[in-house]
Amino acid sequence: MESSDRTPDTSAHDAALPDSPGSAPEASPAPEQPAEARAAGAAPSSSEHTDADATPTNDAAPTGDDAPAGPAAATGGAPAGVAFPRQPYSFVRRGDRLSPKRQKAWDEHAGEWVLDIPRVMTDTSVDPGYRLDREAVFGRVAPVVVEVGSGLGEAIVAHAAAHPELDHLAVEVYKPGVADLLMKAAQAGVTNVRVAQANAPEVLEHMLEPGSVHELWVFFPDPWHKTRHHKRRLVSPGFAELAARVLEPGGLWRLATDWQEYAVVMREVLNGADADFENVHPGPLTDDEHPDAGWAPRWEGRILTSFERKATEAGRIPRDLTYRRR
């Protein structure tokens, strides 16, 4: 669900980000934080808090303020003919050190449930030639639910347990979050969940076949609240194009955020993609006099997590949106 069950405390966002607009998205490894602490964007692998680039990849290597840090930077640019994101990532990765319980879950289940994705440059990239073989990966062909920024895996594991007829793909870059998901999946006894530890736009652009996704979830992506960081936001016109590419006709895109301004932006982006999507719950935009107008009802399939509970206690109102692929 949320790529991390975090509390979007703005001070943590600021601490994690240099003041320059376009600063490199990845940070030096730091001691592992509880997922709850990541809501501030300290490690937005998914939601207020997500783990994906805000735009589709481009055939030119990133430079200057837009260049990602890490392995890609050391290579001096993408190999000739290889696509690579020009825009900054919408996530900041922290240390991947695992607690003993998480390490045990990783050792026991990562080999079976975490996809072996061929990389191009960074360890979260996706080789443009890679395509997901659903039958080989899941052992069958069934409708697929994809969650971008699955965080600790509460939502997707709960849904997988309740819907064994569906397959589920979690997209998450934060290793401790993935390990937590594996632990929950093992405890729940579910076998219809796999994990792509990769940059979400590259997953949607390269790895997934057109029209192959039954539902797409983006719950509580990092709001990147400062104006100079808005270009890092996941939900953008470019990402909407990728979502339209992978969703089957009639497939649903479910979104949620507790950041009011970002909720309005999300809706504007999706309404702007009218040729591809229709709002399942249309209505006037919310305003001071009608704060609850124009949003989807809270989806019962999105379980209440500690992050959402803290957001509500802090006075932030989670907003849901649901769009259908035309």
C-alpha atoms as a printed R data frame, in Angstrom:
    type eleno elety resid chain resno       x       y       z
1   ATOM     1    CA   MET     A     1   0.000   0.000   0.000
2   ATOM     2    CA   GLU     A     2   1.958   3.008   1.075
3   ATOM     3    CA   SER     A     3   5.376   2.341  -0.105
4   ATOM     4    CA   SER     A     4   6.058   2.919   3.426
5   ATOM     5    CA   ASP     A     5   3.866   3.458   6.374
6   ATOM     6    CA   ARG     A     6   5.332   6.820   7.067
7   ATOM     7    CA   THR     A     7   4.269   9.987   8.710
8   ATOM     8    CA   PRO     A     8   4.767  12.836   6.238
9   ATOM     9    CA   ASP     A     9   6.581  15.078   8.635
10  ATOM    10    CA   THR     A    10   8.061  17.821   6.486
11  ATOM    11    CA   SER     A    11  11.210  18.135   8.541
12  ATOM    12    CA   ALA     A    12  12.293  14.671   7.500
13  ATOM    13    CA   HIS     A    13  11.692  15.559   3.880
14  ATOM    14    CA   ASP     A    14  13.872  18.609   4.272
15  ATOM    15    CA   ALA     A    15  16.576  16.678   6.065
16  ATOM    16    CA   ALA     A    16  16.675  14.146   3.293
17  ATOM    17    CA   LEU     A    17  16.848  16.648   0.459
18  ATOM    18    CA   PRO     A    18  19.519  19.163  -0.484
19  ATOM    19    CA   ASP     A    19  18.241  22.657  -1.219
20  ATOM    20    CA   SER     A    20  19.143  22.590  -4.883
21  ATOM    21    CA   PRO     A    21  16.160  21.893  -7.106
22  ATOM    22    CA   GLY     A    22  16.959  18.631  -8.971
23  ATOM    23    CA   SER     A    23  19.414  17.247  -6.517
24  ATOM    24    CA   ALA     A    24  20.305  13.591  -6.917
25  ATOM    25    CA   PRO     A    25  17.525  11.385  -5.615
26  ATOM    26    CA   GLU     A    26  19.465   8.629  -3.973
27  ATOM    27    CA   ALA     A    27  21.179   9.194  -0.669
28  ATOM    28    CA   SER     A    28  24.087   7.562   1.047
29  ATOM    29    CA   PRO     A    29  23.127   4.454   2.996
30  ATOM    30    CA   ALA     A    30  21.943   5.204   6.509
31  ATOM    31    CA   PRO     A    31  20.824   2.976   9.348
32  ATOM    32    CA   GLU     A    32  17.557   1.291   8.571
33  ATOM    33    CA   GLN     A    33  14.498   3.204   9.729
34  ATOM    34    CA   PRO     A    34  11.139   1.785  10.674
35  ATOM    35    CA   ALA     A    35   8.814   2.134   7.724
36  ATOM    36    CA   GLU     A    36   6.578   4.343   9.853
37  ATOM    37    CA   ALA     A    37   9.354   6.897  10.009
38  ATOM    38    CA   ARG     A    38   9.658   7.133   6.261
39  ATOM    39    CA   ALA     A    39   6.414   8.974   5.624
40  ATOM    40    CA   ALA     A    40   8.318  12.174   5.649
41  ATOM    41    CA   GLY     A    41   9.924  11.183   2.407
42  ATOM    42    CA   ALA     A    42  13.162  10.083   3.983
43  ATOM    43    CA   ALA     A    43  12.789   6.961   1.919
44  ATOM    44    CA   PRO     A    44   9.741   7.384  -0.268
45  ATOM    45    CA   SER     A    45   9.736   4.065  -1.968
46  ATOM    46    CA   SER     A    46   6.096   4.212  -2.578
47  ATOM    47    CA   SER     A    47   3.774   6.355  -1.254
48  ATOM    48    CA   GLU     A    48   3.703   9.820   0.573
49  ATOM    49    CA   HIS     A    49   6.308   7.703  -0.054
50  ATOM    50    CA   THR     A    50   6.641   5.905  -3.415
51  ATOM    51    CA   ASP     A    51   9.328   4.259  -5.381
52  ATOM    52    CA   ALA     A    52   9.220   5.218  -8.931
53  ATOM    53    CA   ASP     A    53  10.281   7.847 -11.367
54  ATOM    54    CA   ALA     A    54   7.725  10.473 -12.238
55  ATOM    55    CA   THR     A    55   8.141  10.182 -15.961
56  ATOM    56    CA   PRO     A    56   8.739   7.529 -18.587
57  ATOM    57    CA   THR     A    57  12.280   6.767 -19.585
58  ATOM    58    CA   ASN     A    58  14.035   8.724 -22.272
59  ATOM    59    CA   ASP     A    59  16.694   7.695 -24.740
60  ATOM    60    CA   ALA     A    60  19.202  10.227 -23.451
61  ATOM    61    CA   ALA     A    61  21.292   9.825 -20.338
62  ATOM    62    CA   PRO     A    62  20.416  12.208 -17.478
63  ATOM    63    CA   THR     A    63  22.755  15.039 -16.757
64  ATOM    64    CA   GLY     A    64  23.214  17.814 -14.219
65  ATOM    65    CA   ASP     A    65  20.443  18.320 -11.677
66  ATOM    66    CA   ASP     A    66  18.320  15.540 -13.159
67  ATOM    67    CA   ALA     A    67  20.998  12.855 -13.031
68  ATOM    68    CA   PRO     A    68  20.353  10.030 -10.570
69  ATOM    69    CA   ALA     A    69  23.051   9.256  -8.050
70  ATOM    70    CA   GLY     A    70  24.574   5.860  -7.458
71  ATOM    71    CA   PRO     A    71  25.817   3.269  -9.966
72  ATOM    72    CA   ALA     A    72  24.513   5.194 -12.955
73  ATOM    73    CA   ALA     A    73  26.527   8.242 -12.057
74  ATOM    74    CA   ALA     A    74  29.713   6.237 -11.934
75  ATOM    75    CA   THR     A    75  29.312   4.986 -15.473
76  ATOM    76    CA   GLY     A    76  29.392   8.419 -17.020
77  ATOM    77    CA   GLY     A    77  26.027   7.960 -18.751
78  ATOM    78    CA   ALA     A    78  23.878   5.238 -20.251
79  ATOM    79    CA   PRO     A    79  25.360   2.832 -22.791
80  ATOM    80    CA   ALA     A    80  24.662   3.744 -26.396
81  ATOM    81    CA   GLY     A    81  21.102   2.955 -27.431
82  ATOM    82    CA   VAL     A    82  19.906   2.257 -23.869
83  ATOM    83    CA   ALA     A    83  16.942   4.172 -22.486
84  ATOM    84    CA   PHE     A    84  17.422   5.891 -19.152
85  ATOM    85    CA   PRO     A    85  15.239   8.286 -17.147
86  ATOM    86    CA   ARG     A    86  15.952  11.952 -17.763
87  ATOM    87    CA   GLN     A    87  13.823  13.164 -14.872
88  ATOM    88    CA   PRO     A    88  14.785  12.690 -11.217
89  ATOM    89    CA   TYR     A    89  13.423   9.673  -9.397
90  ATOM    90    CA   SER     A    90  10.443  10.128  -7.108
91  ATOM    91    CA   PHE     A    91  12.075   8.038  -4.379
92  ATOM    92    CA   VAL     A    92  15.041   8.391  -2.059
93  ATOM    93    CA   ARG     A    93  16.621   5.119  -1.027
94  ATOM    94    CA   ARG     A    94  18.154   4.622   2.377
95  ATOM    95    CA   GLY     A    95  20.212   1.809   3.828
96  ATOM    96    CA   ASP     A    96  19.246  -1.733   2.959
97  ATOM    97    CA   ARG     A    97  20.442  -3.261   6.232
98  ATOM    98    CA   LEU     A    98  17.925  -5.840   7.466
99  ATOM    99    CA   SER     A    99  16.942  -6.791  10.981
100 ATOM   100    CA   PRO     A   100  17.418 -10.475  11.845
101 ATOM   101    CA   LYS     A   101  13.715 -11.260  11.283
102 ATOM   102    CA   ARG     A   102  13.671  -9.472   7.944
103 ATOM   103    CA   GLN     A   103  16.941 -11.111   6.902
104 ATOM   104    CA   LYS     A   104  15.450 -14.526   7.688
105 ATOM   105    CA   ALA     A   105  12.383 -13.743   5.548
106 ATOM   106    CA   TRP     A   106  14.619 -12.521   2.734
107 ATOM   107    CA   ASP     A   107  16.849 -15.595   2.844
108 ATOM   108    CA   GLU     A   108  13.881 -17.960   2.856
109 ATOM   109    CA   HIS     A   109  11.611 -16.320   0.272
110 ATOM   110    CA   ALA     A   110  13.398 -13.759  -1.907
111 ATOM   111    CA   GLY     A   111  14.689 -16.393  -4.288
112 ATOM   112    CA   GLU     A   112  11.154 -17.563  -5.007
113 ATOM   113    CA   TRP     A   113   9.081 -14.369  -4.751
114 ATOM   114    CA   VAL     A   114  11.409 -11.497  -5.715
115 ATOM   115    CA   LEU     A   115  11.809 -11.317  -9.487
116 ATOM   116    CA   ASP     A   116  15.245 -11.678 -11.021
117 ATOM   117    CA   ILE     A   117  15.110  -8.573 -13.221
118 ATOM   118    CA   PRO     A   118  17.935  -7.873 -15.682
119 ATOM   119    CA   ARG     A   119  19.406  -4.418 -15.058
120 ATOM   120    CA   VAL     A   120  20.989  -1.839 -17.314
121 ATOM   121    CA   MET     A   121  22.723   0.643 -15.047
122 ATOM   122    CA   THR     A   122  21.357   1.051 -11.527
123 ATOM   123    CA   ASP     A   123  20.175  -1.757  -9.288
124 ATOM   124    CA   THR     A   124  16.588  -0.522  -9.651
125 ATOM   125    CA   SER     A   125  16.607  -0.233 -13.450
126 ATOM   126    CA   VAL     A   126  14.855  -2.588 -15.856
127 ATOM   127    CA   ASP     A   127  16.480  -3.816 -19.049
128 ATOM   128    CA   PRO     A   128  14.292  -2.438 -21.877
129 ATOM   129    CA   GLY     A   129  14.243  -5.860 -23.483
130 ATOM   130    CA   TYR     A   130  12.868  -7.641 -20.422
131 ATOM   131    CA   ARG     A   131   9.231  -8.829 -20.456
132 ATOM   132    CA   LEU     A   132   7.452 -10.466 -17.559
133 ATOM   133    CA   ASP     A   133   6.471 -14.066 -18.340
134 ATOM   134    CA   ARG     A   134   3.405 -14.259 -16.116
135 ATOM   135    CA   GLU     A   135   2.881 -17.975 -16.554
136 ATOM   136    CA   ALA     A   136   6.480 -18.752 -15.669
137 ATOM   137    CA   VAL     A   137   6.503 -16.364 -12.697
138 ATOM   138    CA   PHE     A   138   3.115 -17.218 -11.167
139 ATOM   139    CA   GLY     A   139   2.683 -20.712 -12.543
140 ATOM   140    CA   ARG     A   140  -0.553 -19.701 -14.255
141 ATOM   141    CA   VAL     A   141  -2.169 -16.886 -16.231
142 ATOM   142    CA   ALA     A   142  -4.627 -14.890 -14.096
143 ATOM   143    CA   PRO     A   143  -5.675 -11.231 -13.822
144 ATOM   144    CA   VAL     A   144  -2.850  -9.194 -12.266
145 ATOM   145    CA   VAL     A   145  -3.057  -6.448  -9.647
146 ATOM   146    CA   VAL     A   146  -0.005  -4.152  -9.552
147 ATOM   147    CA   GLU     A   147   0.791  -1.948  -6.568
148 ATOM   148    CA   VAL     A   148   3.369   0.780  -7.067
149 ATOM   149    CA   GLY     A   149   5.084   1.511  -3.790
150 ATOM   150    CA   SER     A   150   3.925  -1.447  -1.738
151 ATOM   151    CA   GLY     A   151   5.881  -0.384   1.348
152 ATOM   152    CA   LEU     A   152   5.562  -3.015   4.059
153 ATOM   153    CA   GLY     A   153   3.095  -4.993   1.960
154 ATOM   154    CA   GLU     A   154  -0.006  -4.710   4.156
155 ATOM   155    CA   ALA     A   155  -2.462  -3.901   1.376
156 ATOM   156    CA   ILE     A   156  -1.234  -6.242  -1.308
157 ATOM   157    CA   VAL     A   157  -0.740  -9.247   0.993
158 ATOM   158    CA   ALA     A   158  -4.207  -8.784   2.521
159 ATOM   159    CA   HIS     A   159  -5.763  -8.509  -0.930
160 ATOM   160    CA   ALA     A   160  -3.847 -11.534  -2.199
161 ATOM   161    CA   ALA     A   161  -5.103 -13.585   0.739
162 ATOM   162    CA   ALA     A   162  -8.689 -12.468   0.121
163 ATOM   163    CA   HIS     A   163  -8.475 -12.976  -3.659
164 ATOM   164    CA   PRO     A   164  -6.555 -16.163  -4.484
165 ATOM   165    CA   GLU     A   165  -8.020 -16.021  -8.001
166 ATOM   166    CA   LEU     A   166  -5.894 -12.930  -8.733
167 ATOM   167    CA   ASP     A   167  -2.120 -12.569  -9.050
168 ATOM   168    CA   HIS     A   168  -0.384  -9.622  -7.384
169 ATOM   169    CA   LEU     A   169   2.808  -7.770  -8.302
170 ATOM   170    CA   ALA     A   170   4.331  -5.417  -5.732
171 ATOM   171    CA   VAL     A   171   6.719  -2.749  -7.049
172 ATOM   172    CA   GLU     A   172   9.025  -1.488  -4.307
173 ATOM   173    CA   VAL     A   173  12.662  -0.384  -4.156
174 ATOM   174    CA   TYR     A   174  13.200  -0.320  -0.379
175 ATOM   175    CA   LYS     A   175  14.700  -3.683   0.607
176 ATOM   176    CA   PRO     A   176  13.550  -3.671   4.263
177 ATOM   177    CA   GLY     A   177  10.017  -3.016   3.006
178 ATOM   178    CA   VAL     A   178  10.284  -5.911   0.557
179 ATOM   179    CA   ALA     A   179  11.568  -8.163   3.347
180 ATOM   180    CA   ASP     A   180   8.614  -7.157   5.512
181 ATOM   181    CA   LEU     A   181   6.259  -7.987   2.650
182 ATOM   182    CA   LEU     A   182   7.878 -11.417   2.278
183 ATOM   183    CA   MET     A   183   7.454 -12.031   5.991
184 ATOM   184    CA   LYS     A   184   3.763 -11.081   5.875
185 ATOM   185    CA   ALA     A   185   3.147 -13.190   2.760
186 ATOM   186    CA   ALA     A   186   4.744 -16.222   4.394
187 ATOM   187    CA   GLN     A   187   2.733 -15.739   7.574
188 ATOM   188    CA   ALA     A   188  -0.491 -15.394   5.559
189 ATOM   189    CA   GLY     A   189   0.343 -18.432   3.464
190 ATOM   190    CA   VAL     A   190  -0.216 -16.614   0.180
191 ATOM   191    CA   THR     A   191   1.525 -17.775  -2.976
192 ATOM   192    CA   ASN     A   192   0.051 -15.279  -5.472
193 ATOM   193    CA   VAL     A   193   2.377 -12.335  -4.730
194 ATOM   194    CA   ARG     A   194   5.637 -11.470  -6.479
195 ATOM   195    CA   VAL     A   195   7.893  -8.447  -6.016
196 ATOM   196    CA   ALA     A   196   9.637  -6.268  -8.587
197 ATOM   197    CA   GLN     A   197  12.381  -4.354  -6.797
198 ATOM   198    CA   ALA     A   198  12.618  -1.733  -9.522
199 ATOM   199    CA   ASN     A   199  11.843   1.780 -10.683
200 ATOM   200    CA   ALA     A   200   8.081   1.764 -11.351
201 ATOM   201    CA   PRO     A   201   7.972   3.705 -14.657
202 ATOM   202    CA   GLU     A   202  10.494   1.291 -16.127
203 ATOM   203    CA   VAL     A   203   8.374  -1.619 -14.918
204 ATOM   204    CA   LEU     A   204   5.319  -0.158 -16.645
205 ATOM   205    CA   GLU     A   205   7.191   0.846 -19.785
206 ATOM   206    CA   HIS     A   206   9.304  -2.249 -20.371
207 ATOM   207    CA   MET     A   207   8.460  -5.185 -18.154
208 ATOM   208    CA   LEU     A   208   4.668  -5.350 -18.421
209 ATOM   209    CA   GLU     A   209   2.882  -6.063 -21.685
210 ATOM   210    CA   PRO     A   210   0.278  -3.576 -22.957
211 ATOM   211    CA   GLY     A   211  -3.177  -4.260 -21.529
212 ATOM   212    CA   SER     A   212  -1.889  -6.875 -19.097
213 ATOM   213    CA   VAL     A   213  -2.863  -5.277 -15.764
214 ATOM   214    CA   HIS     A   214  -6.288  -5.732 -14.164
215 ATOM   215    CA   GLU     A   215  -5.838  -3.066 -11.472
216 ATOM   216    CA   LEU     A   216  -3.091  -0.527 -10.726
217 ATOM   217    CA   TRP     A   217  -2.695   0.903  -7.221
218 ATOM   218    CA   VAL     A   218  -0.786   4.015  -6.138
219 ATOM   219    CA   PHE     A   219  -1.477   4.593  -2.455
220 ATOM   220    CA   PHE     A   220   0.055   7.528  -0.597
221 ATOM   221    CA   PRO     A   221   2.900   8.410  -2.978
222 ATOM   222    CA   ASP     A   222   5.423  10.868  -1.637
223 ATOM   223    CA   PRO     A   223   3.855  14.347  -1.957
224 ATOM   224    CA   TRP     A   224   7.175  16.161  -2.482
225 ATOM   225    CA   HIS     A   225   5.429  19.138  -0.947
226 ATOM   226    CA   LYS     A   226   7.959  21.836  -1.837
227 ATOM   227    CA   THR     A   227   7.407  23.520  -5.193
228 ATOM   228    CA   ARG     A   228  10.972  22.916  -6.311
229 ATOM   229    CA   HIS     A   229  10.483  19.175  -5.746
230 ATOM   230    CA   HIS     A   230   7.156  18.812  -7.543
231 ATOM   231    CA   LYS     A   231   8.925  17.394 -10.595
232 ATOM   232    CA   ARG     A   232   9.734  14.331  -8.494
233 ATOM   233    CA   ARG     A   233   6.083  13.471  -7.979
234 ATOM   234    CA   LEU     A   234   5.059  10.083  -9.278
235 ATOM   235    CA   VAL     A   235   1.578  10.923 -10.557
236 ATOM   236    CA   SER     A   236   2.217  13.005 -13.660
237 ATOM   237    CA   PRO     A   237   0.993  13.092 -17.274
238 ATOM   238    CA   GLY     A   238   3.927  10.893 -18.303
239 ATOM   239    CA   PHE     A   239   3.148   8.303 -15.663
240 ATOM   240    CA   ALA     A   240  -0.541   8.404 -16.636
241 ATOM   241    CA   GLU     A   241   0.493   7.437 -20.180
242 ATOM   242    CA   LEU     A   242   2.355   4.432 -18.825
243 ATOM   243    CA   ALA     A   243  -0.605   3.475 -16.645
244 ATOM   244    CA   ALA     A   244  -2.882   3.648 -19.680
245 ATOM   245    CA   ARG     A   245  -0.429   1.466 -21.587
246 ATOM   246    CA   VAL     A   246  -0.504  -1.438 -19.139
247 ATOM   247    CA   LEU     A   247  -4.121  -1.376 -17.923
248 ATOM   248    CA   GLU     A   248  -6.619  -3.596 -19.700
249 ATOM   249    CA   PRO     A   249  -9.782  -1.976 -21.093
250 ATOM   250    CA   GLY     A   250 -12.063  -1.504 -18.092
251 ATOM   251    CA   GLY     A   251  -9.153  -1.918 -15.691
252 ATOM   252    CA   LEU     A   252  -9.090   0.319 -12.611
253 ATOM   253    CA   TRP     A   253  -6.450   2.739 -11.384
254 ATOM   254    CA   ARG     A   254  -6.901   3.331  -7.652
255 ATOM   255    CA   LEU     A   255  -5.082   6.198  -5.939
256 ATOM   256    CA   ALA     A   256  -5.018   7.649  -2.434
257 ATOM   257    CA   THR     A   257  -3.191  10.463  -0.672
258 ATOM   258    CA   ASP     A   258  -3.558  12.410   2.554
259 ATOM   259    CA   TRP     A   259  -1.951  15.504   1.021
260 ATOM   260    CA   GLN     A   260  -4.856  17.696  -0.148
261 ATOM   261    CA   GLU     A   261  -2.948  19.716  -2.742
262 ATOM   262    CA   TYR     A   262  -1.480  16.562  -4.272
263 ATOM   263    CA   ALA     A   263  -4.936  14.978  -4.344
264 ATOM   264    CA   VAL     A   264  -6.155  17.871  -6.485
265 ATOM   265    CA   VAL     A   265  -3.114  17.526  -8.759
266 ATOM   266    CA   MET     A   266  -3.744  13.789  -9.144
267 ATOM   267    CA   ARG     A   267  -7.295  14.437 -10.165
268 ATOM   268    CA   GLU     A   268  -6.269  17.128 -12.637
269 ATOM   269    CA   VAL     A   269  -3.695  14.771 -14.184
270 ATOM   270    CA   LEU     A   270  -6.195  11.947 -14.584
271 ATOM   271    CA   ASN     A   271  -8.964  14.233 -15.818
272 ATOM   272    CA   GLY     A   272  -6.472  15.593 -18.329
273 ATOM   273    CA   ALA     A   273  -5.994  12.045 -19.610
274 ATOM   274    CA   ASP     A   274  -9.686  11.895 -20.491
275 ATOM   275    CA   ALA     A   275  -9.054   9.996 -23.718
276 ATOM   276    CA   ASP     A   276  -7.602   7.122 -21.689
277 ATOM   277    CA   PHE     A   277  -9.456   7.278 -18.359
278 ATOM   278    CA   GLU     A   278 -12.892   8.042 -16.959
279 ATOM   279    CA   ASN     A   279 -13.498   9.039 -13.359
280 ATOM   280    CA   VAL     A   280 -15.613   6.376 -11.674
281 ATOM   281    CA   HIS     A   281 -16.768   8.954  -9.109
282 ATOM   282    CA   PRO     A   282 -17.007  12.271 -10.975
283 ATOM   283    CA   GLY     A   283 -18.084  15.423  -9.225
284 ATOM   284    CA   PRO     A   284 -17.044  18.990  -8.429
285 ATOM   285    CA   LEU     A   285 -13.632  19.548  -6.967
286 ATOM   286    CA   THR     A   286 -13.527  19.915  -3.231
287 ATOM   287    CA   ASP     A   287 -13.482  23.424  -1.781
288 ATOM   288    CA   ASP     A   288 -13.683  25.028   1.655
289 ATOM   289    CA   GLU     A   289 -17.475  24.832   1.670
290 ATOM   290    CA   HIS     A   290 -17.629  21.268   0.316
291 ATOM   291    CA   PRO     A   291 -14.481  19.516   1.556
292 ATOM   292    CA   ASP     A   292 -15.772  16.026   0.799
293 ATOM   293    CA   ALA     A   293 -17.081  16.647  -2.718
294 ATOM   294    CA   GLY     A   294 -15.657  15.045  -5.829
295 ATOM   295    CA   TRP     A   295 -13.700  12.125  -4.332
296 ATOM   296    CA   ALA     A   296 -14.192   8.390  -4.440
297 ATOM   297    CA   PRO     A   297 -15.411   6.751  -1.243
298 ATOM   298    CA   ARG     A   298 -12.689   5.054   0.727
299 ATOM   299    CA   TRP     A   299 -12.059   1.744  -0.981
300 ATOM   300    CA   GLU     A   300 -12.744  -1.104   1.405
301 ATOM   301    CA   GLY     A   301  -9.978  -3.144  -0.195
302 ATOM   302    CA   ARG     A   302  -7.395  -0.659   1.059
303 ATOM   303    CA   ILE     A   303  -6.811  -1.828   4.593
304 ATOM   304    CA   LEU     A   304  -6.201   0.738   7.298
305 ATOM   305    CA   THR     A   305  -2.504   0.967   8.060
306 ATOM   306    CA   SER     A   306  -0.617   2.691  10.852
307 ATOM   307    CA   PHE     A   307   0.421   5.398   8.378
308 ATOM   308    CA   GLU     A   308  -3.156   6.294   7.457
309 ATOM   309    CA   ARG     A   309  -4.204   6.142  11.091
310 ATOM   310    CA   LYS     A   310  -1.455   8.610  12.055
311 ATOM   311    CA   ALA     A   311  -2.360  10.897   9.147
312 ATOM   312    CA   THR     A   312  -5.976  10.995  10.285
313 ATOM   313    CA   GLU     A   313  -4.967  11.648  13.875
314 ATOM   314    CA   ALA     A   314  -2.821  14.548  12.637
315 ATOM   315    CA   GLY     A   315  -5.863  16.071  10.916
316 ATOM   316    CA   ARG     A   316  -5.023  15.076   7.347
317 ATOM   317    CA   ILE     A   317  -7.938  13.648   5.373
318 ATOM   318    CA   PRO     A   318  -7.061  10.745   3.073
319 ATOM   319    CA   ARG     A   319  -8.554  11.187  -0.415
320 ATOM   320    CA   ASP     A   320  -9.355   8.316  -2.743
321 ATOM   321    CA   LEU     A   321  -9.629   8.426  -6.535
322 ATOM   322    CA   THR     A   322 -10.713   5.660  -8.890
323 ATOM   323    CA   TYR     A   323 -10.378   5.824 -12.676
324 ATOM   324    CA   ARG     A   324 -11.358   3.270 -15.289
325 ATOM   325    CA   ARG     A   325  -9.347   2.594 -18.426
326 ATOM   326    CA   ARG     A   326 -11.526   3.357 -21.449
